[in-house]
PDB file of C-alpha atoms in Angstrom:
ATOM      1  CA  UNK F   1       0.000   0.000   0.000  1.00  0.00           C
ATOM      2  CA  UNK F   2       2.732   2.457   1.174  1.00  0.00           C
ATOM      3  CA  UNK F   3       4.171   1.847  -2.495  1.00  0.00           C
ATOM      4  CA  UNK F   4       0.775   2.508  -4.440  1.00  0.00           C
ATOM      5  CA  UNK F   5       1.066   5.804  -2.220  1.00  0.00           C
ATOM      6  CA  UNK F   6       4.316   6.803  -3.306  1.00  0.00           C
ATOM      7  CA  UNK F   7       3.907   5.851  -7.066  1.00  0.00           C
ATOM      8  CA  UNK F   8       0.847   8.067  -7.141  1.00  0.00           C
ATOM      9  CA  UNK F   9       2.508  11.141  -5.723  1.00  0.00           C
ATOM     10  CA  UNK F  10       5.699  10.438  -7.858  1.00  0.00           C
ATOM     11  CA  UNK F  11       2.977  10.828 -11.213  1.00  0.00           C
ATOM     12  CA  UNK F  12       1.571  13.368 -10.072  1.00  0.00           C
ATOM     13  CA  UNK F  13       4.977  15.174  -8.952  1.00  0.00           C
ATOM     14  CA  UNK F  14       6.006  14.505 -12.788  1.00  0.00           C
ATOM     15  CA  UNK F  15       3.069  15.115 -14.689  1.00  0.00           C
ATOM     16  CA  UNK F  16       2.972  18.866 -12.715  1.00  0.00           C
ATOM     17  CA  UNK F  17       6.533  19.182 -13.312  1.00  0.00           C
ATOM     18  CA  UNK F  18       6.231  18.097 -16.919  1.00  0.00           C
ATOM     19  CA  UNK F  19       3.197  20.228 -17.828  1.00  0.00           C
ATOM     20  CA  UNK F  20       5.119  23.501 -15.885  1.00  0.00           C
ATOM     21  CA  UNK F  21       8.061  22.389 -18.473  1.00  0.00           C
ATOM     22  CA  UNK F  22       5.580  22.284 -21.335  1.00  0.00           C
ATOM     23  CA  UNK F  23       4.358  25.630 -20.590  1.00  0.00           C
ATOM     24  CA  UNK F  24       7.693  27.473 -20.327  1.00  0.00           C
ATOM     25  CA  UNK F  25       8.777  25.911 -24.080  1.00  0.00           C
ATOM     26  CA  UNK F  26       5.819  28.883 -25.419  1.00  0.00           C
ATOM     27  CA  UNK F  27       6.032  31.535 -23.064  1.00  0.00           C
ATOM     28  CA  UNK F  28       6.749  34.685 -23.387  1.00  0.00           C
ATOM     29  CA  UNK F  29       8.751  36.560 -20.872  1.00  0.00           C
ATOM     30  CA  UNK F  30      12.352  34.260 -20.986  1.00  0.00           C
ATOM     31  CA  UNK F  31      14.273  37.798 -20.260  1.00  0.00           C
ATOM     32  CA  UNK F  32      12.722  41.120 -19.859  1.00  0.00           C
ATOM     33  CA  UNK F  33      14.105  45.004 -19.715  1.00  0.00           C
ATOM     34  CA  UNK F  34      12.177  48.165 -19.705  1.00  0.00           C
ATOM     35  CA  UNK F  35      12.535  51.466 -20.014  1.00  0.00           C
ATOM     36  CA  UNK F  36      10.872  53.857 -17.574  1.00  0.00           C
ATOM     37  CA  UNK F  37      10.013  57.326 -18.085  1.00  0.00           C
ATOM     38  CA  UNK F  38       9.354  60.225 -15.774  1.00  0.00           C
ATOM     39  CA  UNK F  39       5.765  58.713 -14.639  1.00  0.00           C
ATOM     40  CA  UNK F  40       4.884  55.567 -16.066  1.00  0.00           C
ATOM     41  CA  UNK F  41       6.674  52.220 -17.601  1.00  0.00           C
ATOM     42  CA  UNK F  42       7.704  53.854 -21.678  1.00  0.00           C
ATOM     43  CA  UNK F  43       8.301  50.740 -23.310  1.00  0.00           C
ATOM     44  CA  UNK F  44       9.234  47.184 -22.201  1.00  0.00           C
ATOM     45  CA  UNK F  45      11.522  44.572 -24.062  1.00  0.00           C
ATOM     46  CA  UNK F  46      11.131  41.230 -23.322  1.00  0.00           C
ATOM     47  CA  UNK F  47      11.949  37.885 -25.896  1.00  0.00           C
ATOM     48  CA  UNK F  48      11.551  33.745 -25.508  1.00  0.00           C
ATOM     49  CA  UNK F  49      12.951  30.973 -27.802  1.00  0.00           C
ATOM     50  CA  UNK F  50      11.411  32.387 -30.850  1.00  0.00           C
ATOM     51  CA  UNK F  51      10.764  36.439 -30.975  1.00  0.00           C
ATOM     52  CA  UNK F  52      11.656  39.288 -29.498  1.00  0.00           C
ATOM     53  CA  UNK F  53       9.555  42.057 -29.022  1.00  0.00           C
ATOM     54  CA  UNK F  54       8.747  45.341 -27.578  1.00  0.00           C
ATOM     55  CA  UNK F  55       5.305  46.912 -25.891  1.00  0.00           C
ATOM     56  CA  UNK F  56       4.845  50.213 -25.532  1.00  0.00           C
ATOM     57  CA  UNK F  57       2.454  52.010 -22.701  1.00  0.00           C
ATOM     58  CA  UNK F  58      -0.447  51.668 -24.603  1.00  0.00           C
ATOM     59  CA  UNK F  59      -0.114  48.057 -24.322  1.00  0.00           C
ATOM     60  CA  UNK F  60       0.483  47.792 -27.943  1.00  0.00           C
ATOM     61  CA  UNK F  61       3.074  44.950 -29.098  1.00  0.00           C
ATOM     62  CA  UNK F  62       5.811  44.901 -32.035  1.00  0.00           C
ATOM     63  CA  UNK F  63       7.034  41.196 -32.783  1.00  0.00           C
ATOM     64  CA  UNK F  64       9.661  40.040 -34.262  1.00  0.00           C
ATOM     65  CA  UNK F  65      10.780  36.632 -35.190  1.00  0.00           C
ATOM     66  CA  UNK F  66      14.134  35.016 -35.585  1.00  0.00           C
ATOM     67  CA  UNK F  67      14.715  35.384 -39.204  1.00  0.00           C
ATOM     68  CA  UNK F  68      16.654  31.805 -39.440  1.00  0.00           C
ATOM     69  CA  UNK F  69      17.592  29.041 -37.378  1.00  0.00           C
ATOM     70  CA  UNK F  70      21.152  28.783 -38.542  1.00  0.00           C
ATOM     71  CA  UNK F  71      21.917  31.865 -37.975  1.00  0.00           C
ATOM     72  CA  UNK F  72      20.964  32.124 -34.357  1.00  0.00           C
ATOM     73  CA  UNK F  73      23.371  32.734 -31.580  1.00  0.00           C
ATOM     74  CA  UNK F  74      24.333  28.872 -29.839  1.00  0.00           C
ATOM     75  CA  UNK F  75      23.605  29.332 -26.533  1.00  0.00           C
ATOM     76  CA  UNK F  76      19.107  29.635 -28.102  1.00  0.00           C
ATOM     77  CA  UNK F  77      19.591  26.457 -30.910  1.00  0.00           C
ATOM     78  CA  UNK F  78      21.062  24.636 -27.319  1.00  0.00           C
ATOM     79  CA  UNK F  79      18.349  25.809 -25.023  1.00  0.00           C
ATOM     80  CA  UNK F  80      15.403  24.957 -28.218  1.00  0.00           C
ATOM     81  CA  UNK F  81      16.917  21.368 -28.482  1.00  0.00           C
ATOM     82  CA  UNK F  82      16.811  20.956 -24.498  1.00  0.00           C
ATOM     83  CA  UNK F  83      13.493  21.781 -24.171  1.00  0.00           C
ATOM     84  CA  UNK F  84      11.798  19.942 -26.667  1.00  0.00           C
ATOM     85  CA  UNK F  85      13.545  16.866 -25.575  1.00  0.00           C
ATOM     86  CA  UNK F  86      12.891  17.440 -22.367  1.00  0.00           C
ATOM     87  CA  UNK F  87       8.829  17.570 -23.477  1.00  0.00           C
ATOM     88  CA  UNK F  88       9.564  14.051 -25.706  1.00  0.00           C
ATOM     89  CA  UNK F  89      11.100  12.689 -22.356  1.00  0.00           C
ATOM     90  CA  UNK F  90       7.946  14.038 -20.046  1.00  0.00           C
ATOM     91  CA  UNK F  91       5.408  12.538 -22.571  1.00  0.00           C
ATOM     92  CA  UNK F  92       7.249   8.795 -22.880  1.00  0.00           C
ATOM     93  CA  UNK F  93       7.848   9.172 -19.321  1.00  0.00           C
ATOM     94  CA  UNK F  94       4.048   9.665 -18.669  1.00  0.00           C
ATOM     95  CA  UNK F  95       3.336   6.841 -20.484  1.00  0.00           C
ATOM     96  CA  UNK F  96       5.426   4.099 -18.944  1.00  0.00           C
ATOM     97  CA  UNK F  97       4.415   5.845 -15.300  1.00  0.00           C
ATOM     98  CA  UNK F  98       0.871   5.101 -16.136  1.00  0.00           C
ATOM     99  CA  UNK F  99       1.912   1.791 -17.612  1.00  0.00           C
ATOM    100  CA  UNK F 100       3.981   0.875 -14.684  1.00  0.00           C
ATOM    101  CA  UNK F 101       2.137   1.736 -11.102  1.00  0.00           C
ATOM    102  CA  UNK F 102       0.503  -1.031  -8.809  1.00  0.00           C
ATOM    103  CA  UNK F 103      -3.036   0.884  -9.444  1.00  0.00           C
ATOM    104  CA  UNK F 104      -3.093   0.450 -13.130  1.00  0.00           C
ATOM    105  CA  UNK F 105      -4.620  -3.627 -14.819  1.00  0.00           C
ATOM    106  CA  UNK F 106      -1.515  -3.076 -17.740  1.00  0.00           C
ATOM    107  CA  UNK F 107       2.051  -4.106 -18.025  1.00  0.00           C
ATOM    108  CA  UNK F 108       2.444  -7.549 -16.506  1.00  0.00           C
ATOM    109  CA  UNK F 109       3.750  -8.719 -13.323  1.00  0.00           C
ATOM    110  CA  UNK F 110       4.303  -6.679 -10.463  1.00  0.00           C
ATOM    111  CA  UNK F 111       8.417  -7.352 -11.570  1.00  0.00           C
ATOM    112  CA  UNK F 112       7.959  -6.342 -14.960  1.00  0.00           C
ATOM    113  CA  UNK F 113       5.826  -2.943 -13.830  1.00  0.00           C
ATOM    114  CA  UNK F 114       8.457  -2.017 -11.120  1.00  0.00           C
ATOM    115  CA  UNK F 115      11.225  -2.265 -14.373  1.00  0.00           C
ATOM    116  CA  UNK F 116       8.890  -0.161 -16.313  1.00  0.00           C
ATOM    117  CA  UNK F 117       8.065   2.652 -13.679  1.00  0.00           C
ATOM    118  CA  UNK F 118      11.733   2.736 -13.078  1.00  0.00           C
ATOM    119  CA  UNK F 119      12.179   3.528 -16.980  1.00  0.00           C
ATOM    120  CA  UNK F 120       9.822   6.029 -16.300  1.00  0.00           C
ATOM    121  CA  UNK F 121      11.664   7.397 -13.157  1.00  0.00           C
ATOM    122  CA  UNK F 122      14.911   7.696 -15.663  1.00  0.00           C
ATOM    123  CA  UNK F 123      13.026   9.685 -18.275  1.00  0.00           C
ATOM    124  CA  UNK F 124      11.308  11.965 -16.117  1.00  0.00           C
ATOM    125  CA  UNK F 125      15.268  12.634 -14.695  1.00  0.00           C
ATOM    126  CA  UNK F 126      16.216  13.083 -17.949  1.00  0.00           C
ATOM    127  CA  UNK F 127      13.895  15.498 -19.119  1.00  0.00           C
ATOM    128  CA  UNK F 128      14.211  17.796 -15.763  1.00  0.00           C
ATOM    129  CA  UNK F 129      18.247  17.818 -16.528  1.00  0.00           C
ATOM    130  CA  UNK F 130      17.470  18.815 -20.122  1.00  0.00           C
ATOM    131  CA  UNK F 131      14.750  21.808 -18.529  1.00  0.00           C
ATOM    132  CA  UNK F 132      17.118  22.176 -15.552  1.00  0.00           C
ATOM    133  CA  UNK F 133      20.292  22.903 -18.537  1.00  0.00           C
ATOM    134  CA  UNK F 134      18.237  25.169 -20.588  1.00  0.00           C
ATOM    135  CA  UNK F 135      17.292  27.487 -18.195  1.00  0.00           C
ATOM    136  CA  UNK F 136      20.278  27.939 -16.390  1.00  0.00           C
ATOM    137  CA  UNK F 137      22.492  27.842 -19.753  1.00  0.00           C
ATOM    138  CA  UNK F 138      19.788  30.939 -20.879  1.00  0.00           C
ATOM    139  CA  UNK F 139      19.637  32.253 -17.737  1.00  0.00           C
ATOM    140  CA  UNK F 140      23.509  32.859 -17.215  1.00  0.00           C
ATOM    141  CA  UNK F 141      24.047  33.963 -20.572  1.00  0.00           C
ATOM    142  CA  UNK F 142      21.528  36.828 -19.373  1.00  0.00           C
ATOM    143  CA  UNK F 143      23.486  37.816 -16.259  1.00  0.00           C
ATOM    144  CA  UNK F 144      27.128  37.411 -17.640  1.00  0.00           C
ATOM    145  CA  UNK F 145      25.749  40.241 -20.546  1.00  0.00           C
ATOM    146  CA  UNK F 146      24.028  42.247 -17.501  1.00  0.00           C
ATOM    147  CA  UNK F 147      27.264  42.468 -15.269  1.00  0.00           C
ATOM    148  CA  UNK F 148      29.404  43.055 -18.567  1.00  0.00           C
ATOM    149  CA  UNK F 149      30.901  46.717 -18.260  1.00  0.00           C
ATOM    150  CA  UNK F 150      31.581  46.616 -21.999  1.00  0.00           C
ATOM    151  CA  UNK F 151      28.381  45.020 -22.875  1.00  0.00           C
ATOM    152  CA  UNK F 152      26.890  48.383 -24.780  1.00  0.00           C
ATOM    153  CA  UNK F 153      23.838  46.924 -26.261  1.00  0.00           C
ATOM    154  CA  UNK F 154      19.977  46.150 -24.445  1.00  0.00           C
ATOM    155  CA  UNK F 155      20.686  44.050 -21.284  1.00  0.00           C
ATOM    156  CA  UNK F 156      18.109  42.312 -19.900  1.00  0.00           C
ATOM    157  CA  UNK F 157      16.992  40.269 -16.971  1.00  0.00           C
ATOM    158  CA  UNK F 158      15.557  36.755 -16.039  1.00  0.00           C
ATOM    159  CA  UNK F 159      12.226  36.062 -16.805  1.00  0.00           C
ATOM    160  CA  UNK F 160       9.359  34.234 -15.295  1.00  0.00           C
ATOM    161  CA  UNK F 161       9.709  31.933 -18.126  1.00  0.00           C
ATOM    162  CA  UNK F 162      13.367  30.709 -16.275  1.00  0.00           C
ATOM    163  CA  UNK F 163      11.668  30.562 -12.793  1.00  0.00           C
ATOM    164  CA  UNK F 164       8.761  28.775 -14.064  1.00  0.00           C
ATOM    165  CA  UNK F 165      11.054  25.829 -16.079  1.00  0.00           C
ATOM    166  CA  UNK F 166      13.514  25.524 -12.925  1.00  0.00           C
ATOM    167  CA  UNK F 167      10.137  24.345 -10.685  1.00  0.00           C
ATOM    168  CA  UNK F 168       9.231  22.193 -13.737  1.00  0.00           C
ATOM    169  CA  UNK F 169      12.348  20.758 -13.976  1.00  0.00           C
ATOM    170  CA  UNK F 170      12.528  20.029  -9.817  1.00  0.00           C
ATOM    171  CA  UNK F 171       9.195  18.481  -9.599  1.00  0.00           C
ATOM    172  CA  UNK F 172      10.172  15.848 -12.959  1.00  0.00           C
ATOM    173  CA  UNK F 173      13.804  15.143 -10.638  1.00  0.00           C
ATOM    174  CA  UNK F 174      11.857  14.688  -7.119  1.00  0.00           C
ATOM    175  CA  UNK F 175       9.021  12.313  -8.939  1.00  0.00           C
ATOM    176  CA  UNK F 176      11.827  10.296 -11.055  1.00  0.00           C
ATOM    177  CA  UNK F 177      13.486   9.404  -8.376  1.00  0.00           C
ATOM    178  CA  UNK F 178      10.598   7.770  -6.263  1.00  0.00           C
ATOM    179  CA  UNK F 179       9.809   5.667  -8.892  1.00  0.00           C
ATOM    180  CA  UNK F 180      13.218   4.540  -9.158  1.00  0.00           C
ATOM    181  CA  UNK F 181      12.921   3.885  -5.982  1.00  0.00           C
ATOM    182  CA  UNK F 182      10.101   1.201  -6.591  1.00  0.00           C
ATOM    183  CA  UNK F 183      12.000  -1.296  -8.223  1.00  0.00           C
ATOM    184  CA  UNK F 184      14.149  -1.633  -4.932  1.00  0.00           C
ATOM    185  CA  UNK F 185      11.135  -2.021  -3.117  1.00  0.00           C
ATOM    186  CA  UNK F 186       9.547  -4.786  -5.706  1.00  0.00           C
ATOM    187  CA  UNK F 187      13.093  -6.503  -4.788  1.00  0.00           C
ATOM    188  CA  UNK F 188      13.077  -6.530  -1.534  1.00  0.00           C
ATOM    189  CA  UNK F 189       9.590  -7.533  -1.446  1.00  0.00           C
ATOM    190  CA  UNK F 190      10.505 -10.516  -3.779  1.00  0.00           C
ATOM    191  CA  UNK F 191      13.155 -11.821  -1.810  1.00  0.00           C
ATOM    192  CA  UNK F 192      11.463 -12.080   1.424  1.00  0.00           C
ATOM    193  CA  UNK F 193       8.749 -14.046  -0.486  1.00  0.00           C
ATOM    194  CA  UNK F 194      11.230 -16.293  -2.064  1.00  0.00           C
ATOM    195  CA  UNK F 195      12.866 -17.004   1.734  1.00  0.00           C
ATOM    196  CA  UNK F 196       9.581 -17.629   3.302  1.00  0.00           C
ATOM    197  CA  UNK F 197       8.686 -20.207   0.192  1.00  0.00           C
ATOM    198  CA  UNK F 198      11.935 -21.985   0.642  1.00  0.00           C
ATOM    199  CA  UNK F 199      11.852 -22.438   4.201  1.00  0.00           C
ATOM    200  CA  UNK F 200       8.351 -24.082   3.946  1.00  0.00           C
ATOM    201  CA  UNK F 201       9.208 -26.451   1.273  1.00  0.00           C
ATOM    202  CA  UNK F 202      12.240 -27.640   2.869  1.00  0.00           C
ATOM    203  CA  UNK F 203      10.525 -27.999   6.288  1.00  0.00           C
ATOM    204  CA  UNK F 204       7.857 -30.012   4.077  1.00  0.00           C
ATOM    205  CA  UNK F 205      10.045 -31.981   2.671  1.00  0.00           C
ATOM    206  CA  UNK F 206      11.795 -33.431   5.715  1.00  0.00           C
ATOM    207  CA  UNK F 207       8.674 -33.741   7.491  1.00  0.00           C
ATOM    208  CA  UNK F 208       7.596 -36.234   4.534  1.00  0.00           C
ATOM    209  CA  UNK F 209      11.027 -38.015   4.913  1.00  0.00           C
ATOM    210  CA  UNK F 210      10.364 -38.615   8.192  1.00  0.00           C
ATOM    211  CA  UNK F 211       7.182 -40.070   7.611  1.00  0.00           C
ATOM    212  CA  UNK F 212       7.624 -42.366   5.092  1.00  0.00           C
ATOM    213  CA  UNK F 213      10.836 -43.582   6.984  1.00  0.00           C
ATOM    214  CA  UNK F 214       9.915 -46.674   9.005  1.00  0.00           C
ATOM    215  CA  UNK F 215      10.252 -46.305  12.557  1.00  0.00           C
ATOM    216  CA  UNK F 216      12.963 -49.376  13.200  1.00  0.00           C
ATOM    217  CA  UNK F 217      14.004 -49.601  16.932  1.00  0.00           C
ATOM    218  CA  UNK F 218      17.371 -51.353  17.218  1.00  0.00           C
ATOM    219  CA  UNK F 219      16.592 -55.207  18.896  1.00  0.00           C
ATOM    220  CA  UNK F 220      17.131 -55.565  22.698  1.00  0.00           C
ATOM    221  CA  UNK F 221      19.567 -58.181  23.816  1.00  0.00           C
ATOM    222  CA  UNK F 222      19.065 -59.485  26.950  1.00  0.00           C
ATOM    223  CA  UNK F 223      20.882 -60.620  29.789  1.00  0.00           C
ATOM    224  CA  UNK F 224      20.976 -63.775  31.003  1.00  0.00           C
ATOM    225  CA  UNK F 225      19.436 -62.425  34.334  1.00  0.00           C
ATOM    226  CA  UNK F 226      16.859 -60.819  33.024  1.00  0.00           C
ATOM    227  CA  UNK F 227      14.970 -64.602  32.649  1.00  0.00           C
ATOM    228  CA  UNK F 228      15.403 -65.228  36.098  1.00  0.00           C
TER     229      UNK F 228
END
């Protein structure tokens, strides 16, 4: 029962952390600068993965996307291919979680579902390093430009986008590794089984020795006195 428990709040640990993941992968605000005026907020800056754009005070918003893929700074092609393997490894994860708890009628045997929600335990690892890489690979290229004296150009600061994908990323770690922690307990739960059926056959077995051994008591011999 206690593992049931802790399989269910490992999927649902993941599944939050992998939808919070999914969620940053659109989202707008990855860094953000404005530009303040004498009263009110003139114009602020912000870009993602995919545009960069500017809204005025009016509330009015100028978009525009990266013209091509190749010729994109590094540090964004790294952080795009992070993040949408770390949504493949959520959603295969998912499945073989489902697949692979005590609550669910699919995937076998109790051993072969403790193997497969320990795959699922990897992926969901996986795919929080990949979020947890991203953000932090994004987010320090952000501060090292920021604290740059002889950066000249726009600097900018973290988004929610970063804060958002670092939770994402903890919950996936935290809920991977109590499912990897179910195999151990399938093992240990096997083992005592397989001690406790040994010990019974073996005590069986000698008790059915014993019975079908005649009981042969060695012949008394007699002293001569013992006629008298």
């Amino acid at each position: 029962m206690a593992s049931t428990s802790a399989e269910i709040i490992a999927f649902l640990l993941t599944i939050s952390g992998w939808v919070l993941v999914s969620s940053t992968l659109p989202t707008d605000y990855w860094k953000v600068s404005t530009i303040d005026g004498t009263v009110i907020t003139t114009a602020t800056f912000w870009a993602n993965l995919w545009k960069t754009c500017v809204t005025d005070s009016t509330g009015v918003s100028n978009c525009k996307d990266f013209p091509s893929m190749l010729a994109l700074d590094g540090y964004i092609q790294a952080c795009r291919g992070l993040m949408i393997s770390a949504v493949c490894l959520g959603f295969f994860g998912a499945v073989f979680g489902l697949v692979g708890m005590k609550c669910t009628k699919v995937g076998g045997s109790d051993q072969t579902k403790a193997k497969i929600a320990c795959l699922a335990g990897l992926m969901f690892i996986l795919s929080g390093l990949c979020s947890m890489t991203s953000c932090s690979l994004y987010a320090n290229r952000i501060t090292s430009e920021f604290f740059d004296p002889s950066f000249v150009a726009q600097k900018y600061e973290l988004g929610a986008a970063l804060f958002i994908g670092w939770a994402g990323a903890s919950l996936c770690i935290i809920g991977g590794i109590i499912f990897c922690f179910s195999i151990a307990e399938n093992s240990n739960s096997a083992r005592r089984g397989y001690a406790y059926n040994g010990a019974t056959s073996v005590m069986s077995s000698r008790t059915k020795v014993h019975n079908s051994v005649p009981d042969k008591a060695p012949p008394k011999h007699f002293d001569k006195n013992a006629y008298v």
